[in-house]
Amino acid sequence: MDKEVVIAFRYRRENRYSLAYVAASLELDERLKDVRIELIRGDVTKKIGDLVGEGFRVILCYSILSTQISEVYPEIKSLRSSVTRGDVTLVAGGPHATADPVGTVRKLGFDVAVVGEGEETLPELVYRLISGKKLYGLPGIAFENGGRVVVTGKPELVNLNKYPTYSEKLSIYPPIEITRGCPWGCKFCQTPRIFGYRVRHRCVDNVVKCVKAYARRFNQVDVRFISPNAFCYGSNDGKKPNPKKLELLLKNVREVKGVRN
């Protein structure tokens, strides 16, 4: 690929947390360290058109909730009618892309849907798109080939300790995700369908490292956590609490200078 690449994330307030996590994974990938990353707010068609007009090749990433389809579809339709397909690649992730990857590609018009967690999948996908490598063999995606939508196998579950919870390039620092996954499988909730039924916890040292970054790099004195079930932190099965591990987490976080107790 001869043109310089920009990885652009469509920013909406409802999706800002997930953008931070996947942007952080791109920033950690040495193969992508020189690639420009930015947020797109407002008129997407105009801003992508401006980037293309400046000679960039754009990989535009969306995180989509099913409730946002009525907003997303007109944007994608507008982009497709005004920007050459070769100049912009549309990638969708999030709950809707995971629940309906075929419809995300075929009906909404995305080039690739990321299914499930994106920290491992997105950097490899971007690298393959930039280097012209085939998408076959990359788990956790859906894409159209020869008139049919190919859905690859499930990716391995992410080790949360490998990735920070914030994006330095985009200056997004959402609540620190301390646990991912849920064992219960309630019919009204998609959490275990996206993140798995096995709970995974960010270790205490890693949480403290993130808290220090929030305090020192972003001047955050009020640091919050996010979890499917905060009281299950440290639990082996996500059902039986582990009070000692939860106490250890809170004790160590309280000792970080610059954070409000």
PDB file of C-alpha atoms in Angstrom, residues 19-21 23-25 27-28 37 164-174 209 213-214 217-218:
ATOM      1  CA  LEU A  19     -12.489   2.997  21.580  1.00  0.00           C
ATOM      2  CA  ALA A  20      -9.894   3.554  24.296  1.00  0.00           C
ATOM      3  CA  TYR A  21      -9.229  -0.158  24.746  1.00  0.00           C
ATOM      4  CA  ALA A  23      -6.808   2.177  20.321  1.00  0.00           C
ATOM      5  CA  ALA A  24      -4.442   1.228  23.154  1.00  0.00           C
ATOM      6  CA  SER A  25      -3.841  -2.142  21.518  1.00  0.00           C
ATOM      7  CA  GLU A  27      -0.506   1.882  20.057  1.00  0.00           C
ATOM      8  CA  LEU A  28       1.305  -1.100  21.594  1.00  0.00           C
ATOM      9  CA  ILE A  37      -4.566   7.517  14.812  1.00  0.00           C
ATOM     10  CA  PRO A 164      -3.661  -0.575  29.251  1.00  0.00           C
ATOM     11  CA  THR A 165      -7.169   0.810  29.651  1.00  0.00           C
ATOM     12  CA  TYR A 166      -6.369   4.181  28.085  1.00  0.00           C
ATOM     13  CA  SER A 167      -5.239   5.627  24.772  1.00  0.00           C
ATOM     14  CA  GLU A 168      -2.342   8.048  24.967  1.00  0.00           C
ATOM     15  CA  LYS A 169      -2.650   9.224  21.359  1.00  0.00           C
ATOM     16  CA  LEU A 170      -6.371   9.939  21.680  1.00  0.00           C
ATOM     17  CA  SER A 171      -6.262  11.030  25.345  1.00  0.00           C
ATOM     18  CA  ILE A 172      -9.202   8.796  26.281  1.00  0.00           C
ATOM     19  CA  TYR A 173      -9.107   7.314  29.776  1.00  0.00           C
ATOM     20  CA  PRO A 174     -12.378   5.553  30.644  1.00  0.00           C
ATOM     21  CA  LYS A 209      -0.280   0.814  37.105  1.00  0.00           C
ATOM     22  CA  ALA A 213      -1.125   6.622  34.682  1.00  0.00           C
ATOM     23  CA  TYR A 214      -4.532   8.252  35.110  1.00  0.00           C
ATOM     24  CA  ARG A 217      -0.526  11.544  32.743  1.00  0.00           C
ATOM     25  CA  PHE A 218      -4.125  12.710  32.698  1.00  0.00           C
TER      26      PHE A 218
END
